[in-house]
Coordinates of C-alpha atoms and ligand atoms in Angstrom, one line a residue:
X212 CA 37.5 132.8 -53.1
X213 CA 36.4 134.7 -50.0
X214 CA 32.9 136.2 -49.8
X215 CA 31.8 138.7 -47.2
X216 CA 28.4 138.0 -45.5
X217 CA 28.3 140.0 -42.3
X218 CA 29.3 143.4 -41.2
X219 CA 29.3 144.0 -37.4
X220 CA 30.5 147.5 -37.7
X221 CA 33.2 149.5 -35.9
X222 CA 34.5 147.5 -33.0
X223 CA 37.2 148.0 -30.3
X224 CA 39.6 145.4 -29.0
X225 CA 37.2 143.0 -27.3
X226 CA 39.2 142.5 -24.1
X227 CA 40.7 145.9 -23.7
X228 CA 38.9 147.3 -20.7
X229 CA 39.8 151.0 -20.3
X230 CA 40.2 153.8 -17.9
X231 CA 38.4 157.0 -18.7
X232 CA 41.6 158.8 -19.7
X233 CA 42.2 156.1 -22.4
X234 CA 38.9 156.7 -24.2
X235 CA 40.3 159.3 -26.7
X236 CA 43.1 157.0 -28.0
X237 CA 40.9 153.8 -28.2
X238 CA 41.7 151.6 -31.2
X239 CA 38.8 150.6 -33.5
X240 CA 38.6 148.5 -36.6
X241 CA 35.8 147.2 -38.9
X242 CA 34.5 143.8 -38.0
X243 CA 33.5 142.0 -41.2
X244 CA 33.2 138.3 -41.8
X245 CA 33.9 136.2 -44.8
X246 CA 33.3 132.6 -46.1
X247 CA 36.1 130.9 -48.1
X248 CA 34.5 128.9 -50.9
X249 CA 37.5 126.6 -51.3
X250 CA 38.2 125.5 -47.7
X251 CA 34.8 126.5 -46.3
X252 CA 36.5 128.4 -43.5
X253 CA 34.7 131.3 -41.9
X254 CA 37.1 134.1 -40.9
X255 CA 37.4 137.8 -40.2
X256 CA 37.9 139.8 -43.3
X257 CA 40.6 142.0 -41.7
X258 CA 42.7 140.7 -38.9
X259 CA 43.8 142.8 -35.9
X260 CA 47.5 142.8 -35.1
X261 CA 48.0 140.0 -32.5
X262 CA 50.1 142.3 -30.3
X263 CA 47.2 144.7 -29.8
X264 CA 45.1 141.8 -28.4
X265 CA 47.5 139.5 -26.6
X266 CA 50.0 141.3 -24.5
X267 CA 51.0 141.7 -20.8
X268 CA 47.7 143.4 -20.0
X269 CA 45.4 140.6 -21.2
X270 CA 42.5 140.2 -18.7
X271 CA 40.8 136.9 -19.4
X272 CA 41.9 134.6 -16.6
X273 CA 40.7 131.0 -17.1
X274 CA 41.2 130.3 -13.4
X275 CA 38.4 132.8 -12.5
X276 CA 35.7 130.8 -14.3
X277 CA 34.9 128.0 -11.8
X278 CA 33.1 125.8 -14.4
X279 CA 36.2 125.9 -16.7
X280 CA 38.5 124.7 -13.9
X281 CA 36.4 121.6 -13.7
X282 CA 36.3 121.3 -17.4
X283 CA 40.1 121.4 -17.8
X284 CA 40.7 119.0 -14.9
X285 CA 38.3 116.4 -16.5
X286 CA 39.9 117.0 -19.9
X287 CA 43.4 116.3 -18.6
X288 CA 42.3 113.2 -16.7
X289 CA 40.6 111.8 -19.8
X290 CA 43.6 112.5 -22.0
X291 CA 45.9 110.9 -19.4
X292 CA 43.8 107.8 -19.2
X293 CA 43.2 107.4 -22.9
X294 CA 46.5 108.4 -24.4
X295 CA 49.1 108.4 -21.5
X296 CA 51.4 111.0 -23.1
X297 CA 55.0 111.2 -21.8
X298 CA 55.6 114.7 -23.0
X299 CA 53.0 117.5 -23.0
X300 CA 52.9 121.0 -24.4
X301 CA 50.0 123.5 -24.1
X302 CA 49.7 126.4 -26.6
X303 CA 47.9 129.3 -25.0
X304 CA 48.4 128.1 -21.5
X305 CA 46.8 131.3 -19.9
X306 CA 47.1 131.1 -16.1
X307 CA 47.8 127.4 -16.0
X308 CA 44.4 125.8 -15.3
X309 CA 45.1 122.9 -17.7
X310 CA 48.9 122.7 -17.2
X311 CA 48.6 122.2 -13.4
X312 CA 47.1 118.8 -14.0
X313 CA 50.4 117.5 -15.4
X314 CA 53.9 117.1 -13.8
X315 CA 56.2 120.0 -14.6
X316 CA 59.2 117.9 -15.5
X317 CA 57.6 116.8 -18.8
X318 CA 55.1 119.6 -19.5
X319 CA 55.7 123.1 -21.0
X320 CA 53.6 126.1 -21.9
X321 CA 53.5 128.6 -24.7
X322 CA 51.7 131.9 -23.9
X323 CA 52.3 135.2 -25.6
X324 CA 50.6 137.2 -22.7
X325 CA 53.6 137.9 -20.5
X326 CA 51.5 138.3 -17.3
X327 CA 50.2 134.7 -17.7
X328 CA 53.6 133.3 -18.8
X329 CA 55.0 134.6 -15.6
X330 CA 52.2 132.9 -13.5
X331 CA 53.0 129.4 -15.0
X332 CA 56.7 129.9 -14.8
X333 CA 56.2 130.6 -11.1
X334 CA 54.2 127.4 -10.9
X335 CA 57.3 125.6 -12.2
X336 CA 56.4 125.1 -15.9
X337 CA 58.8 126.3 -18.5
X338 CA 56.7 128.8 -20.5
X339 CA 57.7 130.4 -23.8
X340 CA 56.2 133.9 -23.7
X341 CA 55.8 134.0 -27.5
X342 CA 53.3 133.5 -30.3
X343 CA 53.1 130.0 -31.8
X344 CA 55.2 129.8 -35.0
X345 CA 57.4 127.4 -36.8
X346 CA 60.4 129.5 -35.6
X347 CA 59.3 128.9 -32.0
X348 CA 58.8 125.2 -32.6
X349 CA 62.4 125.1 -33.8
X350 CA 63.6 127.1 -30.8
X351 CA 61.8 124.6 -28.5
X352 CA 63.6 121.7 -30.2
X353 CA 66.9 123.5 -30.0
X354 CA 66.4 123.9 -26.3
X355 CA 66.5 120.1 -26.0
X356 CA 62.8 119.2 -25.8
X357 CA 61.9 116.0 -27.6
X358 CA 58.9 115.9 -29.9
X359 CA 55.6 116.0 -27.9
X360 CA 53.2 113.1 -27.4
X361 CA 50.4 115.6 -26.6
X362 CA 50.0 119.1 -27.8
X363 CA 46.9 120.7 -26.4
X364 CA 45.3 124.1 -27.0
X365 CA 41.9 125.4 -25.7
X366 CA 40.3 128.5 -27.2
X367 CA 43.6 129.4 -28.8
X368 CA 44.0 127.9 -32.3
X369 CA 41.0 129.9 -33.6
X370 CA 42.9 133.0 -32.5
X371 CA 45.8 132.2 -34.8
X372 CA 45.5 134.0 -38.1
X373 CA 47.8 131.9 -40.4
X374 CA 46.5 128.4 -40.0
X375 CA 48.9 126.8 -42.5
X376 CA 51.8 128.2 -40.5
X377 CA 50.2 127.1 -37.2
X378 CA 49.6 123.5 -38.4
X379 CA 53.0 123.2 -40.0
X380 CA 54.6 124.2 -36.7
X381 CA 52.6 121.6 -34.9
X382 CA 53.6 118.9 -37.4
X383 CA 57.3 120.0 -36.9
X384 CA 57.1 119.1 -33.2
X385 CA 54.5 116.4 -32.8
X386 CA 56.0 113.0 -32.1
X387 CA 55.4 110.2 -34.6
X388 CA 52.5 108.8 -32.7
X389 CA 51.6 111.9 -30.9
X390 CA 48.2 113.7 -30.8
X391 CA 47.3 117.3 -31.2
X392 CA 44.1 118.1 -29.4
X393 CA 42.4 121.5 -29.5
X394 CA 39.0 122.9 -28.7
X395 CA 37.3 126.0 -30.0
X396 CA 33.8 127.3 -30.5
X397 CA 31.7 125.4 -33.0
X398 CA 30.6 127.2 -36.1
X399 CA 27.6 124.9 -36.4
X400 CA 26.4 125.7 -32.9
X401 CA 27.0 129.5 -33.5
X402 CA 24.8 129.3 -36.7
X403 CA 22.1 127.2 -34.9
X404 CA 21.9 129.5 -31.9
X405 CA 22.4 132.8 -33.7
X406 CA 25.2 133.6 -31.2
X407 CA 27.0 136.1 -33.5
X408 CA 28.8 137.5 -30.5
X409 CA 31.3 134.6 -30.9
X410 CA 32.7 136.9 -33.6
X411 CA 35.3 139.4 -32.3
X412 CA 38.9 140.4 -33.0
X413 CA 40.5 137.5 -31.2
X414 CA 38.4 134.9 -33.0
X415 CA 40.2 135.1 -36.4
X416 CA 38.2 132.1 -37.5
X417 CA 35.1 130.2 -36.3
X418 CA 35.8 126.6 -37.0
X419 CA 33.5 124.0 -38.6
X420 CA 34.7 120.4 -38.6
X421 CA 34.4 120.6 -42.4
X422 CA 36.9 123.4 -42.8
X423 CA 39.3 121.9 -40.3
X424 CA 39.2 118.6 -42.1
X425 CA 40.2 120.4 -45.4
X426 CA 42.9 122.6 -43.9
X427 CA 44.5 119.9 -41.7
X428 CA 44.8 117.5 -44.7
X429 CA 46.5 120.2 -46.7
X430 CA 49.1 120.3 -44.0
X431 CA 49.8 116.6 -43.7
X432 CA 47.6 116.1 -40.6
X433 CA 44.5 114.0 -40.1
X434 CA 41.5 114.7 -37.9
X435 CA 40.6 111.4 -36.3
X436 CA 38.1 112.2 -33.5
X437 CA 35.7 115.0 -32.6
X438 CA 34.0 115.6 -29.2
X439 CA 31.0 117.9 -29.2
X440 CA 31.2 120.0 -26.0
X441 CA 28.7 122.3 -24.3
X442 CA 31.4 124.8 -23.0
X443 CA 31.5 128.3 -24.3
X444 CA 28.1 128.0 -25.9
X445 CA 29.0 124.9 -27.9
X446 CA 32.6 123.9 -28.8
X447 CA 34.3 121.0 -30.6
X448 CA 37.3 119.2 -29.3
X449 CA 39.3 118.1 -32.3
X450 CA 41.9 115.3 -32.3
X451 CA 44.6 115.3 -34.8
X452 CA 47.6 113.1 -35.7
X453 CA 50.1 112.8 -38.6
X454 CA 48.6 111.7 -41.8
X455 CA 49.3 108.1 -42.7
X456 CA 47.8 106.6 -45.9
X457 CA 47.6 103.2 -44.3
X458 CA 45.3 104.2 -41.5
X459 CA 43.5 107.2 -42.9
X460 CA 39.9 106.0 -42.9
X461 CA 37.6 108.6 -41.5
X462 CA 36.0 107.2 -38.3
X463 CA 32.2 107.1 -38.0
X464 CA 31.8 109.9 -35.5
X465 CA 33.9 112.3 -37.6
X466 CA 31.8 111.3 -40.6
X467 CA 28.6 112.0 -38.6
X468 CA 29.9 115.5 -37.7
X469 CA 30.7 116.2 -41.4
X470 CA 27.3 114.9 -42.4
X471 CA 25.5 117.0 -39.8
X472 CA 27.3 120.1 -41.0
X473 CA 26.6 119.3 -44.6
X474 CA 22.9 118.9 -43.9
X475 CA 22.9 122.3 -42.2
X476 CA 24.5 123.8 -45.3
X477 CA 27.8 124.8 -43.8
X478 CA 29.4 124.5 -47.2
X479 CA 26.9 126.9 -48.8
X480 CA 27.2 130.7 -48.9
X481 CA 23.4 131.0 -48.7
X482 CA 23.5 129.6 -45.2
X483 CA 25.6 132.6 -44.1
X484 CA 23.3 135.1 -45.9
X485 CA 20.4 133.7 -43.9
X486 CA 22.5 133.9 -40.7
X487 CA 23.3 137.6 -41.4
X488 CA 19.6 138.4 -41.7
X489 CA 19.0 136.7 -38.3
X490 CA 21.8 138.8 -36.7
X491 CA 20.2 142.0 -38.0
X492 CA 16.9 141.0 -36.5
X493 CA 18.5 140.2 -33.2
X494 CA 20.0 143.7 -33.1
X495 CA 16.6 145.3 -33.9
X496 CA 14.8 143.2 -31.2
X497 CA 17.4 144.0 -28.5
X498 CA 17.6 147.7 -29.3
X499 CA 13.8 147.9 -29.2
X500 CA 13.5 146.0 -25.9
X501 CA 16.2 148.1 -24.2
X502 CA 14.7 151.4 -25.5
X503 CA 11.2 150.4 -24.3
X504 CA 12.7 149.6 -20.8
X505 CA 14.4 152.9 -20.7
X506 CA 11.2 154.8 -21.6
X507 CA 9.4 153.0 -18.8
X508 CA 12.3 153.9 -16.4
X509 CA 13.4 150.3 -15.8
X510 CA 16.9 149.8 -14.6
X511 CA 19.1 147.3 -16.4
X512 CA 22.6 145.9 -15.7
X513 CA 24.6 143.2 -17.3
X514 CA 26.4 140.2 -15.8
X515 CA 29.7 139.1 -17.4
X516 CA 32.0 141.7 -19.1
X517 CA 32.7 139.2 -21.9
X518 CA 34.4 139.6 -25.2
X519 CA 31.1 138.5 -26.6
X520 CA 29.3 141.4 -25.0
X521 CA 31.8 143.8 -26.6
X522 CA 30.5 142.7 -30.0
X523 CA 26.9 143.0 -29.0
X524 CA 27.1 146.4 -27.3
X525 CA 29.1 147.9 -30.1
X526 CA 27.1 146.4 -32.9
X527 CA 23.8 147.4 -31.3
X528 CA 25.0 150.8 -30.1
X529 CA 24.3 150.0 -26.5
X530 CA 25.8 152.3 -23.9
X531 CA 25.4 153.4 -20.3
X532 CA 22.1 155.0 -21.1
X533 CA 20.6 151.6 -21.8
X534 CA 22.7 149.3 -19.5
X535 CA 23.8 151.1 -16.3
X536 CA 26.8 148.9 -15.4
X537 CA 28.3 145.4 -15.9
X538 CA 29.3 143.2 -13.0
X539 CA 32.3 140.8 -13.4
X540 CA 34.2 138.6 -11.1
X541 CA 37.6 139.5 -12.7
X542 CA 39.4 142.0 -10.5
X543 CA 41.4 143.3 -13.6
X544 CA 38.1 144.3 -15.3
X545 CA 36.5 145.9 -12.2
X546 CA 36.8 149.7 -12.0
X547 CA 37.4 149.9 -15.7
X548 CA 35.0 150.7 -18.6
X549 CA 33.9 148.2 -21.3
X550 CA 35.6 148.5 -24.7
X551 CA 33.9 150.9 -27.1
X552 CA 30.6 151.2 -25.2
X553 CA 32.3 152.6 -22.1
X554 CA 29.9 151.1 -19.6
X555 CA 31.4 150.9 -16.0
X556 CA 32.4 147.4 -14.9
X557 CA 32.0 146.7 -11.2
X558 CA 32.4 144.0 -8.7
X559 CA 29.2 141.9 -8.3
X560 CA 29.5 142.4 -4.5
X561 CA 29.3 146.2 -4.9
X562 CA 25.7 146.2 -6.3
X563 CA 22.4 145.1 -4.9
X564 CA 20.7 143.3 -7.8
X565 CA 17.3 144.0 -6.3
X566 CA 17.9 147.7 -7.2
X567 CA 17.6 146.6 -10.8
X568 CA 14.6 145.4 -12.8
X569 CA 16.4 143.5 -15.5
X570 CA 19.8 141.7 -15.9
X571 CA 21.2 141.2 -19.4
X572 CA 23.3 138.0 -19.7
X573 CA 26.6 139.2 -21.1
X574 CA 27.9 135.7 -20.2
X575 CA 24.9 133.8 -21.6
X576 CA 27.2 130.7 -21.9
X577 CA 27.0 130.6 -18.0
X578 CA 23.2 131.0 -18.0
X579 CA 22.6 128.1 -15.6
X580 CA 25.4 129.1 -13.2
X581 CA 24.4 132.8 -13.1
X582 CA 20.6 132.3 -12.8
X583 CA 21.2 129.7 -10.1
X584 CA 23.5 132.2 -8.1
X585 CA 20.9 135.0 -8.5
X586 CA 17.8 133.1 -7.4
X587 CA 17.0 135.9 -5.0
X588 CA 16.8 138.4 -7.8
X589 CA 14.2 136.3 -9.6
X590 CA 12.2 135.7 -6.4
X591 CA 12.1 139.4 -5.9
X592 CA 10.5 139.9 -9.3
X593 CA 13.7 140.5 -11.3
X594 CA 13.9 139.4 -14.9
X595 CA 16.8 138.2 -17.2
X596 CA 17.3 139.2 -20.8
X597 CA 19.3 137.1 -23.3
X598 CA 19.8 137.5 -27.0
X599 CA 20.7 133.8 -27.6
X600 CA 19.0 132.1 -29.5
X601 CA 16.5 134.9 -29.8
X602 CA 16.0 138.1 -27.8
X603 CA 14.0 136.9 -24.8
X604 CA 13.0 138.0 -21.3
X605 CA 12.7 135.2 -18.7
X606 CA 12.5 134.6 -15.0
Ligands
LIG276 O1 38.4 132.3 -26.3 C1 38.2 133.1 -25.4 C2 37.3 132.7 -24.2 C3 37.7 131.3 -23.7 O2 37.4 133.6 -23.2 C4 38.8 134.4 -25.4 N1 38.9 134.8 -26.7 C5 38.2 135.4 -24.5 C6 37.2 134.9 -23.5 O3 35.9 135.2 -24.0 P1 34.7 135.7 -23.1 O4 35.2 136.9 -22.4 O5 33.5 135.8 -24.0 O6 34.6 134.5 -22.1 P2 33.7 134.0 -21.0 O7 34.2 132.7 -20.4 O8 32.3 133.9 -21.5 O9 33.7 135.1 -19.9 C7 32.9 135.1 -18.7 C8 33.1 136.4 -18.0 O10 32.1 136.5 -17.0 C9 34.4 136.4 -17.2 O11 35.0 137.7 -17.2 C10 34.0 136.0 -15.8 C11 32.6 136.6 -15.7 N2 31.7 135.8 -14.8 C12 31.0 136.6 -13.9 O12 31.1 137.8 -13.7 N3 30.1 135.9 -13.1 C13 31.5 134.5 -15.0 C14 30.6 133.8 -14.2 C15 30.4 132.3 -14.4 C16 29.9 134.5 -13.2 O13 29.1 133.9 -12.5

């Protein structure tokens, strides 16, 4: 039984930055969110066709986020030390930031965005430029790969719409004692922080440990460890293996996570109705603040042309009249316009921040990194705006 609790309105493809001549043909869909009473899973009501989001023009390069390079290096080192896998596969290998920590004779990638699959092929890693399905898992086996000791995926499994198909494909190719490790934004952290902008087309689901525990079990898999991470505004790293009745006791730390979520009310629809009210209030506050700044002729720009800011700008009706431009370090986004709101995206080096009065944190998940880099702006009297956890101005 799926119940709708949030309507974020008409939205474009979150990572489809455009040229001006593409405005007229831009694709939009209705972004609504539902709670499944049976599995406790939170998902989009209507999914967007994967090919519209993940294709050869995909612009999010993991390698352009310096903090994420460190994160994936440390993750690989930890997995190597604790589990010593002999065969490794990454699903959603992007431009190879995780893969490059493993030798290419026993590691392969799966990446439907052809531009990135080519990058990792060129790095020497066999990469399947396809979506993750049971059919692909069979093809990989037929190509002579043995079952994998480690299957890893970061910010990818929550993009996959059919989770039963996804997990059954994992089960098909995970070695007997192998582990499947994946990390994605945490629903609990999203609800706690009011960070509704984690919701956009790519995030077909926002995972709680509770829902994953239910769905993995249904698919003959067992969640045996959870690491709570600070990346991407609060994520969980989930460790999974084949179910085995003899050893299927739930470890204490997993139990603690389930308990914490239960105490928060993650299994109750009412929790989501309260969240929806908070989201509406966040919109009202942000619109009011930006309109007041406009009336007093203050200049505002945004840092980080994120998928998250696509949700915020389109939900709140924010355009170039309220936020003059967005700076982003990704060359593929620069010179383009933001999805739906059509705000120009520029290179950070091309603007003098001191010409602006306020900076909106489109990449609020990198708040420390950005405010640290932009100390000068603060010293010159500039102020930051964030909407997480509440709409706030700070310096
Ligand atoms: O799961 C996903 C995550 C991992 O990445 C995808 N569905 C899409 C994407 O989401 P996002 O766009 O919300 O991710 P980030 O990591 O919050 O994006 C940060 C953006 O900000 C990048 O385009 C780089 C840019 N940036 C910047 O301009 N200056 C980042 C930093 C740290 C900076 O100082």
